[in-house]
mmCIF file of C-alpha atoms and ligand atoms in Angstrom:
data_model
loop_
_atom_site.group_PDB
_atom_site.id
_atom_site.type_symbol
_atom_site.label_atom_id
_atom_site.label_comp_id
_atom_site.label_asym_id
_atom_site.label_seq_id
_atom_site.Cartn_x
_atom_site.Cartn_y
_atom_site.Cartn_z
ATOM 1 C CA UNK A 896 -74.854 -1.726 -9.924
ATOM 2 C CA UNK A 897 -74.439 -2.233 -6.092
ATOM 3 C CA UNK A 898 -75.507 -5.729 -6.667
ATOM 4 C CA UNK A 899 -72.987 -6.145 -9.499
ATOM 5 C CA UNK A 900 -70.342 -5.142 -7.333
ATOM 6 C CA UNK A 901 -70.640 -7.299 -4.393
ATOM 7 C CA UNK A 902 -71.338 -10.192 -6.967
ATOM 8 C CA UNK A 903 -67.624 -8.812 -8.584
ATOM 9 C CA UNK A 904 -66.308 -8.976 -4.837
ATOM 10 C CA UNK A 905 -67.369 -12.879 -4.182
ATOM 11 C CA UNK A 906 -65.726 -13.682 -7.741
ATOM 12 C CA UNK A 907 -62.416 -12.330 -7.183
ATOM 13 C CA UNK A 908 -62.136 -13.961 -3.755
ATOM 14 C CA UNK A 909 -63.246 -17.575 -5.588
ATOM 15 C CA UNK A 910 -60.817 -16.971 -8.542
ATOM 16 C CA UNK A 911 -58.026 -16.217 -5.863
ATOM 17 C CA UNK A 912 -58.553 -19.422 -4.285
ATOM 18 C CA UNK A 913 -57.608 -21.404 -7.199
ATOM 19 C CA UNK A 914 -54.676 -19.801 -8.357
ATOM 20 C CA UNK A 915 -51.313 -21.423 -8.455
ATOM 21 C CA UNK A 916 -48.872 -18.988 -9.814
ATOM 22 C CA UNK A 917 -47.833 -15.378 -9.432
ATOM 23 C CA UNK A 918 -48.890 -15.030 -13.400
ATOM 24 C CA UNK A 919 -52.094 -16.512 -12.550
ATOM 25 C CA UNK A 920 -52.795 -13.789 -9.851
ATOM 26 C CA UNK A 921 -51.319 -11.214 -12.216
ATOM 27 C CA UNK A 922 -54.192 -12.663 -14.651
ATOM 28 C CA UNK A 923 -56.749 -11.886 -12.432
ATOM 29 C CA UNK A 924 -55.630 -8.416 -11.556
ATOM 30 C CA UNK A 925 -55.800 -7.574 -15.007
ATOM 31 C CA UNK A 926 -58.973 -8.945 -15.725
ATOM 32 C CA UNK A 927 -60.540 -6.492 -12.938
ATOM 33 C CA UNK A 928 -58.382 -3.856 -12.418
ATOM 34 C CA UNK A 929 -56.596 -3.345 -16.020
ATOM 35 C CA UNK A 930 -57.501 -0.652 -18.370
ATOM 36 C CA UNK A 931 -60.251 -2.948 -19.419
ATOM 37 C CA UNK A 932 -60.936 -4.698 -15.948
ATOM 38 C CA UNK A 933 -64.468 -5.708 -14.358
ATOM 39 C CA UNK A 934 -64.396 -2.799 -11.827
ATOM 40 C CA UNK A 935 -62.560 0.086 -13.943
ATOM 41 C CA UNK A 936 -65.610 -0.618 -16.389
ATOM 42 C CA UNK A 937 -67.767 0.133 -13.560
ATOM 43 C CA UNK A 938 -65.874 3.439 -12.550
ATOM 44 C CA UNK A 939 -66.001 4.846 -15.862
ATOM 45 C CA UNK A 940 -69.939 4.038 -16.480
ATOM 46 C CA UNK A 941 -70.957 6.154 -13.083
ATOM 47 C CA UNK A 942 -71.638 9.151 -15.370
ATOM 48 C CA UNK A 943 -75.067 7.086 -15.873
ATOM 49 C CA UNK A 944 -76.271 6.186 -12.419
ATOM 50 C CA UNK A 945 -78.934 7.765 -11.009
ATOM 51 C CA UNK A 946 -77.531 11.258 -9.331
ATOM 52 C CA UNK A 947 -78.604 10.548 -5.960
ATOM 53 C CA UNK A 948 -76.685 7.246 -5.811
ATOM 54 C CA UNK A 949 -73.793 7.802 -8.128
ATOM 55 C CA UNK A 950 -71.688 8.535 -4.513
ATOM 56 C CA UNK A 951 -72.186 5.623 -3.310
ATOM 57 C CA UNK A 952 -72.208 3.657 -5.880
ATOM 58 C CA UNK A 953 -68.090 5.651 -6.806
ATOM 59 C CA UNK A 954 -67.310 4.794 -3.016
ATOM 60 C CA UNK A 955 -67.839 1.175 -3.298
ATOM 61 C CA UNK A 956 -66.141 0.608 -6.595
ATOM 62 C CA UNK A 957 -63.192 2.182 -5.103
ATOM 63 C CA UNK A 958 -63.662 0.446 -2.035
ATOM 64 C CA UNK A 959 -63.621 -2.490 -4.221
ATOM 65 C CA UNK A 960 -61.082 -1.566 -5.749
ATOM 66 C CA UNK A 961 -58.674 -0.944 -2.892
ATOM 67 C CA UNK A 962 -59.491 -4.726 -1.780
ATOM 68 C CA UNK A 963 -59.036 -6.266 -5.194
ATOM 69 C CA UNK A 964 -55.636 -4.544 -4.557
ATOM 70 C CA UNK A 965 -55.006 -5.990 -1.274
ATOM 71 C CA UNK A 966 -56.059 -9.389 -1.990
ATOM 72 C CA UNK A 967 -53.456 -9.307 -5.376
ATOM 73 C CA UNK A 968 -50.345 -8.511 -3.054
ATOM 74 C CA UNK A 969 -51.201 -10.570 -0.029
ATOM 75 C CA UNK A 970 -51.210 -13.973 -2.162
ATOM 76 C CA UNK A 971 -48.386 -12.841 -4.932
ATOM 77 C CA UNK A 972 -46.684 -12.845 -1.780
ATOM 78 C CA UNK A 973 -47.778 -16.337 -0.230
ATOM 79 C CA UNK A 974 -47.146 -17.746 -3.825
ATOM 80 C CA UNK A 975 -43.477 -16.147 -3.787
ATOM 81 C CA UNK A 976 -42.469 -17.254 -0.832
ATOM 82 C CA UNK A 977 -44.147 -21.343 -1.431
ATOM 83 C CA UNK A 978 -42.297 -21.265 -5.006
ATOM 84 C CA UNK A 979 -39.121 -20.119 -2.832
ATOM 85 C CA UNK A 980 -39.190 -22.586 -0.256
ATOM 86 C CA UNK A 981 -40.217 -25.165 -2.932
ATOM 87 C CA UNK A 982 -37.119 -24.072 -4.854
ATOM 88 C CA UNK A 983 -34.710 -24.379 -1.597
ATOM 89 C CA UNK A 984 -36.387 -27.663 -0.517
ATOM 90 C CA UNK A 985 -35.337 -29.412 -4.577
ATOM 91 C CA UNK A 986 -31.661 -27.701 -4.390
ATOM 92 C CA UNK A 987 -28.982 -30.007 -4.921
ATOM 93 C CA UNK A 988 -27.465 -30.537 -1.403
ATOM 94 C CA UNK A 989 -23.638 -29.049 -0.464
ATOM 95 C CA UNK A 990 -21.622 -29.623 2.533
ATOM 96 C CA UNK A 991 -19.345 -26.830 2.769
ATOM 97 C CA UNK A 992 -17.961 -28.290 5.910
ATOM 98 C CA UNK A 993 -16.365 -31.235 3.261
ATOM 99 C CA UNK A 994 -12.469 -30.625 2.948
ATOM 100 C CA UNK A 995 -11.402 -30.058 -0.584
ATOM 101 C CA UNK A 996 -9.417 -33.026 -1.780
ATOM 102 C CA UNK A 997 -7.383 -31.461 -4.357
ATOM 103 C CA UNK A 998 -6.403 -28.189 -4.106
ATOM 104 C CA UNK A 999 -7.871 -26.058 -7.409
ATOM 105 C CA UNK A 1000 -5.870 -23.318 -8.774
ATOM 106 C CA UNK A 1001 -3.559 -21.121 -7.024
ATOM 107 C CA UNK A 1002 -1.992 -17.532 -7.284
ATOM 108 C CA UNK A 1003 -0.147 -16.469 -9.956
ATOM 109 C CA UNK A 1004 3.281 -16.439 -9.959
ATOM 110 C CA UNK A 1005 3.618 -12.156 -10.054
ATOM 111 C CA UNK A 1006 1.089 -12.096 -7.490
ATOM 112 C CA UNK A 1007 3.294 -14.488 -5.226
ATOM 113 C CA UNK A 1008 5.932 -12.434 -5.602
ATOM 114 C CA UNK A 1009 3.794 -9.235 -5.395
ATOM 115 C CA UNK A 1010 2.442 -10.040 -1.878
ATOM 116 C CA UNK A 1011 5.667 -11.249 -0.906
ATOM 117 C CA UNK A 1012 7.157 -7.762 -1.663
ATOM 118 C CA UNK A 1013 3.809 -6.252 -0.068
ATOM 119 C CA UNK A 1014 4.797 -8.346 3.390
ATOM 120 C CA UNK A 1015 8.370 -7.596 3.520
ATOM 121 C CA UNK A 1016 7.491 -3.602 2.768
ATOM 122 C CA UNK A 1017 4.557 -3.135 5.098
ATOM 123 C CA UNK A 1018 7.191 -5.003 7.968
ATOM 124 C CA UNK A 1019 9.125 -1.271 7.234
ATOM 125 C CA UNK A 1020 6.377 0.554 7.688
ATOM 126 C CA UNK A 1021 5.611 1.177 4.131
ATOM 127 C CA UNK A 1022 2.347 1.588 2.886
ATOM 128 C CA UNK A 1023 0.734 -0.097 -0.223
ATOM 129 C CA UNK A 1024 -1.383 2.491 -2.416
ATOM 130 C CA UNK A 1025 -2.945 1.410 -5.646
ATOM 131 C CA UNK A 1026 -2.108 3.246 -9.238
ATOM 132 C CA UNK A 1027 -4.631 3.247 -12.066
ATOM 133 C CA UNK A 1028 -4.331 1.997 -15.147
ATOM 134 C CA UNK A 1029 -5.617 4.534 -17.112
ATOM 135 C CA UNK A 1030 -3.347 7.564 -16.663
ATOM 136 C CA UNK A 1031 -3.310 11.131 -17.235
ATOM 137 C CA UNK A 1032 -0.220 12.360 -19.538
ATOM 138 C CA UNK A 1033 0.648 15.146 -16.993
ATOM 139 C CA UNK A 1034 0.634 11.899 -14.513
ATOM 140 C CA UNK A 1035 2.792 9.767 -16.180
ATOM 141 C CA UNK A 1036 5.231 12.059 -18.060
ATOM 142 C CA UNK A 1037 5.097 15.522 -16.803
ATOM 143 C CA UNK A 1038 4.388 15.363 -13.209
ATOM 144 C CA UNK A 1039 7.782 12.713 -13.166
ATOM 145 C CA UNK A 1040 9.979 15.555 -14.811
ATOM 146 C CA UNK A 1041 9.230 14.112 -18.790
ATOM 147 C CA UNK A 1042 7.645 17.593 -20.617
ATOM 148 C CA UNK A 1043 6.451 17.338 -23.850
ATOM 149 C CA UNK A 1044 9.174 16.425 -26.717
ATOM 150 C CA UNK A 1045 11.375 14.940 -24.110
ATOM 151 C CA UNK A 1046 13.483 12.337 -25.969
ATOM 152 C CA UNK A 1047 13.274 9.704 -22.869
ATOM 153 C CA UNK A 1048 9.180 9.635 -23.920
ATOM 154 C CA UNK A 1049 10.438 7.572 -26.528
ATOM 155 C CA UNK A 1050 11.403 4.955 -24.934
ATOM 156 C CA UNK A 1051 8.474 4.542 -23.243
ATOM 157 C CA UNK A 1052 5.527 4.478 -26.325
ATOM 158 C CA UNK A 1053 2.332 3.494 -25.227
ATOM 159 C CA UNK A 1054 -1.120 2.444 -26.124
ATOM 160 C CA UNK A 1055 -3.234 6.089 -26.165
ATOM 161 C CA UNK A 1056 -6.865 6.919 -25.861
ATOM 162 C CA UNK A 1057 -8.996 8.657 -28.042
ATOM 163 C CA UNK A 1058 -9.831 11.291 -24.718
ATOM 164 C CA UNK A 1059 -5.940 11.693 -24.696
ATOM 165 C CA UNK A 1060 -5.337 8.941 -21.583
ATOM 166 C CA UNK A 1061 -2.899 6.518 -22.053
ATOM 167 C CA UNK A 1062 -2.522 3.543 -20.482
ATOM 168 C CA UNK A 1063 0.360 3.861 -18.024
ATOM 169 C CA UNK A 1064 3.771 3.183 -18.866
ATOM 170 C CA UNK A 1065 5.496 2.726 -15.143
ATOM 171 C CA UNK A 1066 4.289 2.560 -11.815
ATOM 172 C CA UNK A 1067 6.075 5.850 -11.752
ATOM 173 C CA UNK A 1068 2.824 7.765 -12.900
ATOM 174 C CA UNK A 1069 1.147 7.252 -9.373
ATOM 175 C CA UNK A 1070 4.621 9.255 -7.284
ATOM 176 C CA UNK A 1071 2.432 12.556 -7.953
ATOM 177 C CA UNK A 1072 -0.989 11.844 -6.778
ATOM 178 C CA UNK A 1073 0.738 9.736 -3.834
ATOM 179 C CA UNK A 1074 2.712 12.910 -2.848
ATOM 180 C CA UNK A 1075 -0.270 15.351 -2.725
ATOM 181 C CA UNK A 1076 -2.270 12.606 -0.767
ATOM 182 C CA UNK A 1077 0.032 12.382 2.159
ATOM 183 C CA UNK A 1078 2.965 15.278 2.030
ATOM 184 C CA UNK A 1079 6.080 14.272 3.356
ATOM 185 C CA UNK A 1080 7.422 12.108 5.325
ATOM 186 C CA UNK A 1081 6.101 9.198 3.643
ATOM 187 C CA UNK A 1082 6.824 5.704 3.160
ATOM 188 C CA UNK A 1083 4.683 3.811 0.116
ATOM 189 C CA UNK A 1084 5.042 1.055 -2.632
ATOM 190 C CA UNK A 1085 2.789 1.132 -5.455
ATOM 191 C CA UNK A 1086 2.559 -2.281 -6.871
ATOM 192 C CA UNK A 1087 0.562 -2.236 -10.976
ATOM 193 C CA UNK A 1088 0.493 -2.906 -14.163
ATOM 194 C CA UNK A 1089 2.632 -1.227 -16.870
ATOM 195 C CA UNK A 1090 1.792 -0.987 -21.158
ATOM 196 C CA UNK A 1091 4.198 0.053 -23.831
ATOM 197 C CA UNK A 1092 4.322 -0.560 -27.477
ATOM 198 C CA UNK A 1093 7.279 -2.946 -27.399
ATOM 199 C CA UNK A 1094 8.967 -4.997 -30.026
ATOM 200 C CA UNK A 1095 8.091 -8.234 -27.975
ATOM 201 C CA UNK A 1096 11.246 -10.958 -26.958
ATOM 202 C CA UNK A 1097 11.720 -12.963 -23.870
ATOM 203 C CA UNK A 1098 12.444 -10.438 -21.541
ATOM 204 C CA UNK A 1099 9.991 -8.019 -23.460
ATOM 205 C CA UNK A 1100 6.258 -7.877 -23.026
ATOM 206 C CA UNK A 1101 3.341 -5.241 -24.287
ATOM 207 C CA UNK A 1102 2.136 -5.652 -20.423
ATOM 208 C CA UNK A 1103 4.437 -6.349 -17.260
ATOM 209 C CA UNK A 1104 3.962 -5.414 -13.634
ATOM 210 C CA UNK A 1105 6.559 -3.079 -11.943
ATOM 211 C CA UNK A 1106 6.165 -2.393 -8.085
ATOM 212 C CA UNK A 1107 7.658 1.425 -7.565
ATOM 213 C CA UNK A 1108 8.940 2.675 -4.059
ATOM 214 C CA UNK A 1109 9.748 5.749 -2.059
ATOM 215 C CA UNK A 1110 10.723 6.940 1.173
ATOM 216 C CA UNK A 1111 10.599 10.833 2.019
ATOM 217 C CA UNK A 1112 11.761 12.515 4.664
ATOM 218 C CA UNK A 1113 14.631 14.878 6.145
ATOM 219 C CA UNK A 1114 17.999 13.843 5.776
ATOM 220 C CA UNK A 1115 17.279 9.857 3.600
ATOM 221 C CA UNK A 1116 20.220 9.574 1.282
ATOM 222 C CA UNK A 1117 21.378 6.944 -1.128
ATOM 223 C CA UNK A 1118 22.714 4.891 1.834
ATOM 224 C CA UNK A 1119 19.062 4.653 2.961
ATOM 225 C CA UNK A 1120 18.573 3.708 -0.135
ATOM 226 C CA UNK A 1121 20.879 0.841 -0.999
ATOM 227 C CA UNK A 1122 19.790 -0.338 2.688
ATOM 228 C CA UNK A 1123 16.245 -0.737 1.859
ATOM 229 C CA UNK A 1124 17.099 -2.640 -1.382
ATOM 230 C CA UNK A 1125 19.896 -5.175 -0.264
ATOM 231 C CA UNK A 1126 17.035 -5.767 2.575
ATOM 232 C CA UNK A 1127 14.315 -6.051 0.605
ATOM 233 C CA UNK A 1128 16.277 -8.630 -2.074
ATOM 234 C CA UNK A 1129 17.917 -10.263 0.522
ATOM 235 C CA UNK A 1130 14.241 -11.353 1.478
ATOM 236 C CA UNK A 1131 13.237 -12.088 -1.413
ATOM 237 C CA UNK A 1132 16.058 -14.687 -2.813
ATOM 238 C CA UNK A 1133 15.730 -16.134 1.269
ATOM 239 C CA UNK A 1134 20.050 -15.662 1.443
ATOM 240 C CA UNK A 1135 22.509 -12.142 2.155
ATOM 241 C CA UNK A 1136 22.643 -10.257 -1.666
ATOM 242 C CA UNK A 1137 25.159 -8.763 -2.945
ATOM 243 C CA UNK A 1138 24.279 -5.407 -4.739
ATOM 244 C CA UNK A 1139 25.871 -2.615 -6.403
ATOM 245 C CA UNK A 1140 24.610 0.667 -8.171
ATOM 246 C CA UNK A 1141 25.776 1.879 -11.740
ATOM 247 C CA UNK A 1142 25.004 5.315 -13.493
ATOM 248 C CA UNK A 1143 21.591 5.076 -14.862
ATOM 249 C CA UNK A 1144 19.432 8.182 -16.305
ATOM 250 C CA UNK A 1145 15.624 8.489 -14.802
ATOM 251 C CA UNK A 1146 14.750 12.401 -15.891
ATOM 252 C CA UNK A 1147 12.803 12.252 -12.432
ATOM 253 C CA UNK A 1148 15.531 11.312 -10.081
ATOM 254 C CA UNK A 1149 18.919 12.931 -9.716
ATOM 255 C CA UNK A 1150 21.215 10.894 -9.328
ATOM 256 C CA UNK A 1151 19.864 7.752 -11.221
ATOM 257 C CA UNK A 1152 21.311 4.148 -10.697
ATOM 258 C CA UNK A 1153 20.919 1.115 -12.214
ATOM 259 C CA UNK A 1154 20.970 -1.686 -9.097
ATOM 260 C CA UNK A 1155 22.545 -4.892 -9.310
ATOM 261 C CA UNK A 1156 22.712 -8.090 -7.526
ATOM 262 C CA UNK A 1157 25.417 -10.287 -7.634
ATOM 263 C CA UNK A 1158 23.439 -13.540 -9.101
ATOM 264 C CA UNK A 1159 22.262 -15.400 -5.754
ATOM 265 C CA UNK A 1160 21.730 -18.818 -7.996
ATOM 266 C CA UNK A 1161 25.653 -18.829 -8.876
ATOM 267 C CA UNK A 1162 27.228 -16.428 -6.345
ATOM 268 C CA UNK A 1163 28.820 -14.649 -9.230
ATOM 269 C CA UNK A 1164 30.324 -17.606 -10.540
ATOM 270 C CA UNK A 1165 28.094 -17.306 -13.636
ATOM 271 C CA UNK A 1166 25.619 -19.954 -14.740
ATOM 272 C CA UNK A 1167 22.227 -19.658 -17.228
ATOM 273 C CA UNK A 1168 20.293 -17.070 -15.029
ATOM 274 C CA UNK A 1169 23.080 -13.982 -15.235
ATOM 275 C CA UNK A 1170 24.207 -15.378 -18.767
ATOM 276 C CA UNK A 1171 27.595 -15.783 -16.969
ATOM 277 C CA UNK A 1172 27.693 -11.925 -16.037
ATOM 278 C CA UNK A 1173 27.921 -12.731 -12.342
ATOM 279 C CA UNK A 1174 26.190 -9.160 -11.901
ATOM 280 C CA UNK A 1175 21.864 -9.062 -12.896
ATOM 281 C CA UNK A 1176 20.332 -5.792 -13.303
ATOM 282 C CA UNK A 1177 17.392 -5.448 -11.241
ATOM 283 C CA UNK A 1178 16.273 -2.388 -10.531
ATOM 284 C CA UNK A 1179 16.446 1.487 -11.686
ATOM 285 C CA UNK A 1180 16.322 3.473 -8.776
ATOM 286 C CA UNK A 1181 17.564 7.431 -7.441
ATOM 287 C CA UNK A 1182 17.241 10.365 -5.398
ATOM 288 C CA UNK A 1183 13.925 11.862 -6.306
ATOM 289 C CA UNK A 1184 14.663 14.699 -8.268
ATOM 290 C CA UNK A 1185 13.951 18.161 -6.591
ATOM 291 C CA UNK A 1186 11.413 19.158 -9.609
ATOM 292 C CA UNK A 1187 9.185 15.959 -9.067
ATOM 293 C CA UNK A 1188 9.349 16.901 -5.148
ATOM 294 C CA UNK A 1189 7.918 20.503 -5.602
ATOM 295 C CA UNK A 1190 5.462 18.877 -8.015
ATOM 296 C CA UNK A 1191 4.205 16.891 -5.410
ATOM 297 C CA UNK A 1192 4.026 20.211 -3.363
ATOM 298 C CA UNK A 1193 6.885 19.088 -0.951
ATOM 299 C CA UNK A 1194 9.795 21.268 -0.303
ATOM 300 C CA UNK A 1195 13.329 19.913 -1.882
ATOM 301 C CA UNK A 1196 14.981 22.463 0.323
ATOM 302 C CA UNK A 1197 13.530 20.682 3.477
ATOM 303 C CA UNK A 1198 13.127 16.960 2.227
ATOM 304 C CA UNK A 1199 14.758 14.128 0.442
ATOM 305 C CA UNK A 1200 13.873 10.737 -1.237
ATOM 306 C CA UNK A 1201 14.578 8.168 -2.721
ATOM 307 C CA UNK A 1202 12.269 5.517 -5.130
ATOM 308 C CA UNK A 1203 12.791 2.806 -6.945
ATOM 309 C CA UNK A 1204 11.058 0.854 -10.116
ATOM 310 C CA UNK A 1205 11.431 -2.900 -9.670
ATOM 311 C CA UNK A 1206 10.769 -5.064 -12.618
ATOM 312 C CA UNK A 1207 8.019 -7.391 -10.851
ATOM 313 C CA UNK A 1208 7.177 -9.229 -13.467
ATOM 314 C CA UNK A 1209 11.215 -9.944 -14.045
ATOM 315 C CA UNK A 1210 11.818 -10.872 -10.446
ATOM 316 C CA UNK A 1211 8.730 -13.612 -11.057
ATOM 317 C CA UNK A 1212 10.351 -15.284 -13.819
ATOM 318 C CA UNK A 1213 13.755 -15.279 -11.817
ATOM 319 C CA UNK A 1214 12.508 -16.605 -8.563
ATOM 320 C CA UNK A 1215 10.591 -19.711 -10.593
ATOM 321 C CA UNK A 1216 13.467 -19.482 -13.255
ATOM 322 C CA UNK A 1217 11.102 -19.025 -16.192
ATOM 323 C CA UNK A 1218 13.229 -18.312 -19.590
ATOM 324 C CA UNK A 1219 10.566 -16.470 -21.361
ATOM 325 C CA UNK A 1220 8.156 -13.900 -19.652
ATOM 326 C CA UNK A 1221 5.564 -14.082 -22.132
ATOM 327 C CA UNK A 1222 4.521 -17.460 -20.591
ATOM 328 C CA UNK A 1223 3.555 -15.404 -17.902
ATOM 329 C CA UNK A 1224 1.194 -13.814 -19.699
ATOM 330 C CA UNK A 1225 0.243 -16.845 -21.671
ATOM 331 C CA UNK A 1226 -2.601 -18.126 -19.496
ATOM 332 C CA UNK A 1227 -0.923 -21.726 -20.701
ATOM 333 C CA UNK A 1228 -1.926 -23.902 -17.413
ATOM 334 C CA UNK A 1229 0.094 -26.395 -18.746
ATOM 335 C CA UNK A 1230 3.232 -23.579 -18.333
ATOM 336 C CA UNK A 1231 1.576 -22.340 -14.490
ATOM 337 C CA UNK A 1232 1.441 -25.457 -13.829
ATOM 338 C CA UNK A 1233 5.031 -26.896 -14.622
ATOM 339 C CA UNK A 1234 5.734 -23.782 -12.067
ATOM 340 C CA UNK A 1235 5.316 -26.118 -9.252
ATOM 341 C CA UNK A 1236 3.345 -23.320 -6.847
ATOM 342 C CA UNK A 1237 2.649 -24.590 -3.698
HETATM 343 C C1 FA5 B 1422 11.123 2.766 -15.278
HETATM 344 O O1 FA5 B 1422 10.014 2.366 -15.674
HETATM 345 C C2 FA5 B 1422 11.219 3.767 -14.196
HETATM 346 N N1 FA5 B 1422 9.936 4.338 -13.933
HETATM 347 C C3 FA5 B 1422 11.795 3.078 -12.937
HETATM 348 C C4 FA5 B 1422 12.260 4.043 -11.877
HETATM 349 C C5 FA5 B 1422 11.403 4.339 -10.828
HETATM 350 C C6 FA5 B 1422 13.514 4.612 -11.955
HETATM 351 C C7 FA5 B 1422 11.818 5.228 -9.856
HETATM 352 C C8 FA5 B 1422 13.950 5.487 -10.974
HETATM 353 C C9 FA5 B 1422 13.071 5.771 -9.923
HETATM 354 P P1 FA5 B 1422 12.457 1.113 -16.771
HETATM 355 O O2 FA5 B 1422 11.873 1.538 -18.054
HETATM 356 O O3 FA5 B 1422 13.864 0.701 -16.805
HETATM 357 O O4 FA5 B 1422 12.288 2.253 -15.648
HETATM 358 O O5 FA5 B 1422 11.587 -0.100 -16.204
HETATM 359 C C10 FA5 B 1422 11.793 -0.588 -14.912
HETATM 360 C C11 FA5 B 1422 11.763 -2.099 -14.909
HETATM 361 O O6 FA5 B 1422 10.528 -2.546 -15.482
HETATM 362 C C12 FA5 B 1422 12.839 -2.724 -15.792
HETATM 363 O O7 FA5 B 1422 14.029 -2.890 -15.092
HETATM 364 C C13 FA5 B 1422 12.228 -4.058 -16.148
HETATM 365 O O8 FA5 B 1422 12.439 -4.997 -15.119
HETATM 366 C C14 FA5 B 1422 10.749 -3.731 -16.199
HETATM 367 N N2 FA5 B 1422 10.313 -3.541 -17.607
HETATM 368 C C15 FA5 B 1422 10.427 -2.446 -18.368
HETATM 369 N N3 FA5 B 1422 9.924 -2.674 -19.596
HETATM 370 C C16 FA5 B 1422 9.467 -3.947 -19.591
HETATM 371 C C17 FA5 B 1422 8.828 -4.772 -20.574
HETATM 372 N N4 FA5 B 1422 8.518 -4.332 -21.767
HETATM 373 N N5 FA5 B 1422 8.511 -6.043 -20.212
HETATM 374 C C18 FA5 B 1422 8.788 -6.496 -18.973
HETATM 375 N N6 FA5 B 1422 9.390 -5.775 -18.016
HETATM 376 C C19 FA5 B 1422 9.730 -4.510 -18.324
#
């Protein structure tokens, strides 16, 4: 049996020679170390050598063993890395040094605007957080002032999941988590995108972008708050804006506006974008009602806010004077690209 094993030893190290391929060495390991293999045969017939050698004999199978094992790594790994620098050595060749020719693609148009927004905010000191997209009820409805059997939930149906989530409705639904994260004062804009079941039109889709706002601290008021926005649009349409405030009912501010800006394609003197209003709504906006401030653990008694819920996906087709939103959505390069983003 000693003989048979060192014979078993010379074999393996002659079959190894030859072999070519990881699955060839995988072969070979199988053939004497697998359930049927060379040497495990060995191992299991020691019941029937001769007592005084059967330790020996158990040693050097094992021994053997231990090699065989040795010998299978060392050249799976010689073969990996020659089939590896074989593979490198037949790649197709790329410069990445080359200058692209053409430009391919580019950013969307609500992104555009989005990081636009994102620049002109963070040069306040705002902060940009991130909102899901799955929501919470309590996040979107309740924790913004909406309870349960709230008429203004109806105006804002949405797509629901079977755990109870829904997918969120406005930008709105992130105010609470934002507020517990940093306490007042705070400064933040919370870009995402929005769902509700809407009968879709041009100025009506089942999935739009909104970028929210708020400032918090002692003492911000409504003039802080028509500052930021006549700022902020003035940026935006790259001339001074005009804007004005109107009633509007949020349940989660108090008071509620609707803003305005005079039309900065016409100056008021009506044309196609404000459907010869002069005046285009932009942007619901308030005083953060005290109830949504104590939700959010700050003190209404000590601070004040404002926020806003800007209609990104609105702005986008205004700025690249798109008539119908849904081509946003469309994926339609021949509509992107009639866009003419640089
Ligand atoms: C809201 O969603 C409030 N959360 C905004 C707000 C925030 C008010 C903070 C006060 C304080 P509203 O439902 O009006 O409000 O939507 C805000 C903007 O989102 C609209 O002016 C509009 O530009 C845009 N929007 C709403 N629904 C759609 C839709 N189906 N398709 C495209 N844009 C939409």
């Amino acid at each position: 049996m000693e003989e048979k094993l060192s014979l078993l030893k010379e074999e393996v190290e002659k079959e190894m020679k030859n072999v070519q391929t990881t699955a060839d060495v995988e072969n070979i390991r199988v053939e004497y170390l697998g359930k049927k293999g060379k040497v495990i045969e060995i191992l299991k017939k020691l019941k029937s050598v001769e007592a005084s050698k059967r330790k020996e004999v158990g040693q050097q199978a094992n021994k053997l063993r231990e090699e065989i094992e040795v010998l299978v790594e060392q050249k799976k790994q010689e073969l990996k890395e020659k089939e590896y620098e074989a593979r490198i050595k037949n790649a197709k060749k790329i410069d990445i040094t080359i200058p692209v020719e053409d430009k391919i693609g580019s950013l969307h148009p609500i992104t555009i605007v989005q990081k636009e927004l994102e620049d002109i905010f963070t040069g306040m000191g705002f902060t940009v957080e991130d909102g899901n997209e799955v929501e919470t009820e309590y996040n979107n409805f309740e924790a913004v002032n909406v309870p349960k059997y709230h008429p203004a939930r109806d105006m804002q149906d949405t797509f629901w999941l079977e755990n109870g989530e829904l997918l969120k409705t406005q930008t709105s639904a992130a105010q609470n988590k934002i507020m517990l994260k940093y306490g007042a004062p705070l400064k933040a804009i919370f870009p995402g995108r929005c769902f509700r079941n809407e009968a879709l039109d041009a100025s009506h889709e089942n999935t739009f972008f909104q970028m929210e706002g708020m400032m918090i601290d002692k003492n911000v008021s409504i003039s802080n708050l028509i500052y930021f926005m006549k700022t902020l649009l003035s940026e935006v349409f790259k001339k001074e804006v005009e804007v004005r405030l109107r009633p509007g009912y949020f349940p989660f501010v108090e008071p509620g506006f609707e803003l305005d800006i005079k039309c900065p394609y016409c100056d008021g003197k009506g044309c196609k974008v404000c459907k010869n209003g002069s005046w285009i709504e932009l942007c619901p906006c308030g005083m953060i009602h005290p109830n949504v401030l104590r939700m959010g653990g700050i003190d209404p008694e000590e601070y004040s806010g404002f926020a806003f819920g800007l209609g990104l996906s609105r702005l986008a087709m205004m700025k690249y004077n798109i008539d119908d939103l849904r081509a946003l959505n469309s994926c339609d390069l021949r509509i992107l690209k009639q866009m003419k983003i640089k």
